[in-house]
CSV table of C-alpha atoms in Angstrom, one decimal:
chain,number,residue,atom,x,y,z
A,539,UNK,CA,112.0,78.0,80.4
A,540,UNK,CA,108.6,78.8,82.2
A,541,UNK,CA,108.6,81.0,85.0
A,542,UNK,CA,106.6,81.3,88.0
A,543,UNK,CA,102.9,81.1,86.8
A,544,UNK,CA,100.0,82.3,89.3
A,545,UNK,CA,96.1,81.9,88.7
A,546,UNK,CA,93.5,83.5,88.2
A,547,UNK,CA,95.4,86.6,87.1
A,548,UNK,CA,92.6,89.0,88.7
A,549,UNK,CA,89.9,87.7,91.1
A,550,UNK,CA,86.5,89.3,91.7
A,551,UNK,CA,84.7,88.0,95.0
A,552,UNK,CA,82.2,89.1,97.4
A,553,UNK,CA,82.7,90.2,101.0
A,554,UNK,CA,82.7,86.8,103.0
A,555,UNK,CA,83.1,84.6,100.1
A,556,UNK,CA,86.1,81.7,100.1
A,557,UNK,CA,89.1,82.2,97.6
A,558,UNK,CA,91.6,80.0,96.2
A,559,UNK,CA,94.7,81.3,95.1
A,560,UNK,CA,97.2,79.0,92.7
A,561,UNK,CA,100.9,79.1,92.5
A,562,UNK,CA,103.2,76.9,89.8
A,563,UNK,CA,106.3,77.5,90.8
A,564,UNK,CA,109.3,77.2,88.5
A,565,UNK,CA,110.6,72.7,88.1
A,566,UNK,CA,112.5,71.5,90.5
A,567,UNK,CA,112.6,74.7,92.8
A,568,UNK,CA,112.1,73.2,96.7
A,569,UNK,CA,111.2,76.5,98.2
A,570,UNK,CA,108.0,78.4,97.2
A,571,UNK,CA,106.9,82.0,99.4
A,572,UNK,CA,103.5,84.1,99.0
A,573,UNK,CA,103.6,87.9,99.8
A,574,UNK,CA,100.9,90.3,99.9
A,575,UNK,CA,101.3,93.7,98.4
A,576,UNK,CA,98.6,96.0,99.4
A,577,UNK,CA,98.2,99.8,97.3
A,578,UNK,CA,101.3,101.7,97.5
A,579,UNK,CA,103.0,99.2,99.6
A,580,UNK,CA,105.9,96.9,99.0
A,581,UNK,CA,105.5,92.9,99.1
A,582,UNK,CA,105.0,91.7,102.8
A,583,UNK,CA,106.2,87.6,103.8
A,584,UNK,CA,102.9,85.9,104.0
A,585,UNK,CA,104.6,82.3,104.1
A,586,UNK,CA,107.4,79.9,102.7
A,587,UNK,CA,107.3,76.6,102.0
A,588,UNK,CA,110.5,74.4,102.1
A,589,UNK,CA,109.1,71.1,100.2
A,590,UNK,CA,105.5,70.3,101.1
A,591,UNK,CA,105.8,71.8,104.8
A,592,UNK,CA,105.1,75.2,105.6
A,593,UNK,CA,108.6,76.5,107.5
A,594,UNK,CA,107.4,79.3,108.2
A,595,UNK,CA,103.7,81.0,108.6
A,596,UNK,CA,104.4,83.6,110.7
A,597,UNK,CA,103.6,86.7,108.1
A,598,UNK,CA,99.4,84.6,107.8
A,599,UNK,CA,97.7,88.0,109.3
A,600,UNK,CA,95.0,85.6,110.5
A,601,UNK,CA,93.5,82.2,111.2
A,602,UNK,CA,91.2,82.8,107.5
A,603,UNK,CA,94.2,82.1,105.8
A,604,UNK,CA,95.8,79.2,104.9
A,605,UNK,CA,98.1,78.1,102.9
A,606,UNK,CA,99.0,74.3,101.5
A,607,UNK,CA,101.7,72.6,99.1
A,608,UNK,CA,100.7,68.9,99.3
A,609,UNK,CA,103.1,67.6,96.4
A,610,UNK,CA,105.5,70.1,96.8
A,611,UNK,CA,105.3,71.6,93.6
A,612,UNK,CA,102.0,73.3,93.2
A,613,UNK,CA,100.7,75.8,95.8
A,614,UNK,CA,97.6,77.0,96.9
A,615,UNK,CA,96.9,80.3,99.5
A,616,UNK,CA,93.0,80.0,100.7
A,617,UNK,CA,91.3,82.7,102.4
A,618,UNK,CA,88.1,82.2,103.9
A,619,UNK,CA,85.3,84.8,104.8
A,620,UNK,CA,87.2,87.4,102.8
A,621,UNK,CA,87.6,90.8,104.4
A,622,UNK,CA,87.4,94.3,102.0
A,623,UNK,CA,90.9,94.8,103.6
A,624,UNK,CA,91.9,91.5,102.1
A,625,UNK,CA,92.2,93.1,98.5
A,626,UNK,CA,95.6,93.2,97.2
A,627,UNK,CA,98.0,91.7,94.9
A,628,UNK,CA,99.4,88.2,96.1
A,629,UNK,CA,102.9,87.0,94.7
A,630,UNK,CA,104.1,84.0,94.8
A,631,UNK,CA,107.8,83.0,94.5
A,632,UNK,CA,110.1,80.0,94.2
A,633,UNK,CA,113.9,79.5,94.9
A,634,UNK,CA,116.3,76.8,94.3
A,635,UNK,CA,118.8,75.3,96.9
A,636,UNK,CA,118.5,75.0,100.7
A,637,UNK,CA,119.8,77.1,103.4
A,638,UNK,CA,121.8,80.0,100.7
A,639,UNK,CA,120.6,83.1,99.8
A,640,UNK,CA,118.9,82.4,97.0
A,641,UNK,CA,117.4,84.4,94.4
A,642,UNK,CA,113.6,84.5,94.5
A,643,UNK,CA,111.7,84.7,91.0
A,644,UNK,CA,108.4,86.3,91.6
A,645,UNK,CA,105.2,85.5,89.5
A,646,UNK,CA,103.0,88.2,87.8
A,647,UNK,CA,100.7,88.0,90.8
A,648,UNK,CA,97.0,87.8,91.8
A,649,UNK,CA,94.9,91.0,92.0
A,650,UNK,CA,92.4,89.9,94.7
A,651,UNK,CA,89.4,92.4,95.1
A,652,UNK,CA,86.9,92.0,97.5
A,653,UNK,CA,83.5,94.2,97.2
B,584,UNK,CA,107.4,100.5,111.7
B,585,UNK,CA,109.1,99.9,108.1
B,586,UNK,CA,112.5,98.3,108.8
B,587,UNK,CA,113.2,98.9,105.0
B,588,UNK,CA,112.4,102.4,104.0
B,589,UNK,CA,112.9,104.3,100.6
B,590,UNK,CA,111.9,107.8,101.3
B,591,UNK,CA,111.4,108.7,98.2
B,592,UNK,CA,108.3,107.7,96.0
B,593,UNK,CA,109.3,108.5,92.3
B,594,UNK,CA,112.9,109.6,90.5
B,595,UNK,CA,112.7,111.5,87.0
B,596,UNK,CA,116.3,111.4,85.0
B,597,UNK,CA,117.5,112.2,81.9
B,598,UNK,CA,117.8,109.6,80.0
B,599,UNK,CA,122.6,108.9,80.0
B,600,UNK,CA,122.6,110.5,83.4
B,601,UNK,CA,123.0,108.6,86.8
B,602,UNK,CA,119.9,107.5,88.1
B,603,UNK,CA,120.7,106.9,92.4
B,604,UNK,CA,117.9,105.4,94.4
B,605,UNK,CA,118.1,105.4,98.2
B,606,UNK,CA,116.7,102.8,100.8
B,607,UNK,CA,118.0,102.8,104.6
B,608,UNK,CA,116.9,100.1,107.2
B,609,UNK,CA,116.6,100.4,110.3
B,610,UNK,CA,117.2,96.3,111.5
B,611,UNK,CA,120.6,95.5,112.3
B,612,UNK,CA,120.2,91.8,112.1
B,613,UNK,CA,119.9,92.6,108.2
B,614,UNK,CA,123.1,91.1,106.6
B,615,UNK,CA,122.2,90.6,102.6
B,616,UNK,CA,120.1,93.3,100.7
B,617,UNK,CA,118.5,93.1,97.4
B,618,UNK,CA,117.1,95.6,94.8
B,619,UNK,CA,114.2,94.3,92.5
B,620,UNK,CA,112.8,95.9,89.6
B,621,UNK,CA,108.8,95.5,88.5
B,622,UNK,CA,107.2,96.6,85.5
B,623,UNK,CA,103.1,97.2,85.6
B,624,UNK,CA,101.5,93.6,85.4
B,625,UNK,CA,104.4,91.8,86.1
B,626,UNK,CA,106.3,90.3,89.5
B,627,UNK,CA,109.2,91.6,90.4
B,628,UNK,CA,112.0,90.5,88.7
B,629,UNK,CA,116.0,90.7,91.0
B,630,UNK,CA,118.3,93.2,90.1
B,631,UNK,CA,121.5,93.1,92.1
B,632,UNK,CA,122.4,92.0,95.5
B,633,UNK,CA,124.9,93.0,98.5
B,634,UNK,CA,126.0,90.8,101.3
B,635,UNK,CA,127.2,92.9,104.9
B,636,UNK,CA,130.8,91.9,104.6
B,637,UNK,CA,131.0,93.9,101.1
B,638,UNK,CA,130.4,97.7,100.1
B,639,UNK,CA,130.2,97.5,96.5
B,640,UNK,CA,128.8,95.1,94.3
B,641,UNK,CA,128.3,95.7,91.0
B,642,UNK,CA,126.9,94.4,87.3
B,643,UNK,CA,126.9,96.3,84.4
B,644,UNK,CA,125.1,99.4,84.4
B,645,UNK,CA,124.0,99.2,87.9
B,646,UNK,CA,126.0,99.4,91.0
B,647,UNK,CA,125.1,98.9,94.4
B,648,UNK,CA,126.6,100.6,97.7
B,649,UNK,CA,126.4,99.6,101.1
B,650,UNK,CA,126.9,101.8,104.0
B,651,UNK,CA,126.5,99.4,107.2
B,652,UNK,CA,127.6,102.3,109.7
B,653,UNK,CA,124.6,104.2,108.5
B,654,UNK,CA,122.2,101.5,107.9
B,655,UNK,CA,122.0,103.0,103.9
B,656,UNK,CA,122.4,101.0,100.4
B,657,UNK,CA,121.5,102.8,97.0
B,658,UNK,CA,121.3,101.7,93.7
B,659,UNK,CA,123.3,103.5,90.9
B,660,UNK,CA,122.3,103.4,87.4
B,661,UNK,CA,124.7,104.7,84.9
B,662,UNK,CA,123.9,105.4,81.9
B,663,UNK,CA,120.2,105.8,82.3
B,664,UNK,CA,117.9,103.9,79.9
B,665,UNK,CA,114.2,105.1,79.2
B,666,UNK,CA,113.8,101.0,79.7
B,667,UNK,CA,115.3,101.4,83.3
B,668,UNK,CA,111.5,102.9,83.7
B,669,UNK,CA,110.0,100.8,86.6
B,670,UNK,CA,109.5,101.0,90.3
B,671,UNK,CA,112.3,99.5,92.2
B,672,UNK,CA,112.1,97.7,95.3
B,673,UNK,CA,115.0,97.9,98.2
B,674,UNK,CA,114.6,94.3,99.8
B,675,UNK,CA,116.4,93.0,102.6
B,676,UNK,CA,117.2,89.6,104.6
B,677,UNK,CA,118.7,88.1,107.9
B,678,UNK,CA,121.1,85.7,108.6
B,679,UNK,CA,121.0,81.8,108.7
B,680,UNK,CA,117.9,80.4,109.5
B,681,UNK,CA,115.8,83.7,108.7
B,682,UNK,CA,117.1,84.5,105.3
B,683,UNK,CA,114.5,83.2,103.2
B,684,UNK,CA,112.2,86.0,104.3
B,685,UNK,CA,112.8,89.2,102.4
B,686,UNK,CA,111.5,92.5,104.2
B,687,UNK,CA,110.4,95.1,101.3
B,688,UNK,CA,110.3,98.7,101.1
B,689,UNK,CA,107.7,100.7,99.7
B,690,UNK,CA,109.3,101.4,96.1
B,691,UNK,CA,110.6,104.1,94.0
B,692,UNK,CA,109.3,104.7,90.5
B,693,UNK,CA,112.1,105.5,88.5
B,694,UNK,CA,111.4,107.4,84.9
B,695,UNK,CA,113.9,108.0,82.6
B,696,UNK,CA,112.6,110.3,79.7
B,697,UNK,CA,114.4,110.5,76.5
């Protein structure tokens, strides 16, 4: 079966430029999470999603990103006026049932690089 | 401050001997620990797991220990493949309402040369 699938695989953009991030997360899995891994760092808790709400939002490092999940399925980070600092890899990852701990399966990533 | 720490970047083993990475943690509110395994280009993919109330766990070739007195888990690998190559990520989450949120460490990269 497919996994989790993330796109663009690598992303290119400009210092102040707007970025959308996409995350398909594997059918039928209600909870969907984006970490950040920055150079030589392990994944850091961006966000989760439980359904279409955000549950928690507490790992955002600022008010340029955003994250949304309007169907439930399909995610999307957005960071706006990109920083150089912003340049990492962001995973995305989906679980299945509510409230267990739950296996997360982590998509390939998105290498973001700001210059 | 890292809560999860793995103090040591990369492992070299012979390939059949016992490959042991380390990770300590420094939050006691941690009750379920995980090790993930990535390969260059890819996500990370789960290992093996350990809830708080247990001290061993273990699935074929790997084994995991937890010390909760010491705030220490490690990850045994026995016998050693040259496919075991891969960084390997200590992960680690709370209790009830918090333990969707996994809290990383930095990563070992683990090779195992023929």
């Amino acid at each position: 079966g497919a996994g989790v699938s993330q796109t663009p695989s690598n992303k290119v953009t400009e210092k102040g430029k707007y970025v959308e991030l996409r995350c398909d997360p594997i059918s039928g899995h209600t909870a969907l999470y984006w970490y950040r891994q920055s150079l030589g760092q392990g994944p850091e808790f961006l966000i989760y999603f439980q359904g279409t709400g955000a549950a928690d939002d507490s790992g955002l490092p600022n008010d340029r990103f955003f994250a949304v999940r309007p169907e439930g399925s399909v995610s999307t980070l957005k960071i706006q006026r990109t920083e150089r600092g912003d340049s990492a890899v962001y995973l995305c990852a989906s679980s299945g049932s509510l409230g267990t701990y739950n296996e997360q399966f982590f998509g390939p990533g998105t290498r973001l690089t700001v210059l | 401050d890292q809560q999860v720490k793995q103090n040591s970047p990369s492992l070299s083993v012979q390939e059949g001997r016992i490959s042991i990475l380390n990770c300590d943690y420094t939050n006691s509110m941690f009750d379920y620990f995980l090790w993930y395994k990535k390969y260059p280009a890819e996500g990370p993919t789960f290992l093996i797991s350990i809830s708080s109330i247990k001290d061993k766990n273990e699935d074929g070739r790997f084994t995991v220990f937890l010390n909760k007195s010491a705030k220490h888990l490690s990850l045994h690998i026995v016998p050693s493949q040259p496919g075991d190559s891969a960084v390997y990520f200590c992960a680690a989450s709370g209790s009830g309402g918090s333990n969707y949120k996994l809290t990383f460490g930095k990563g070992t990269l683990l090779t195992v040369n023929p």
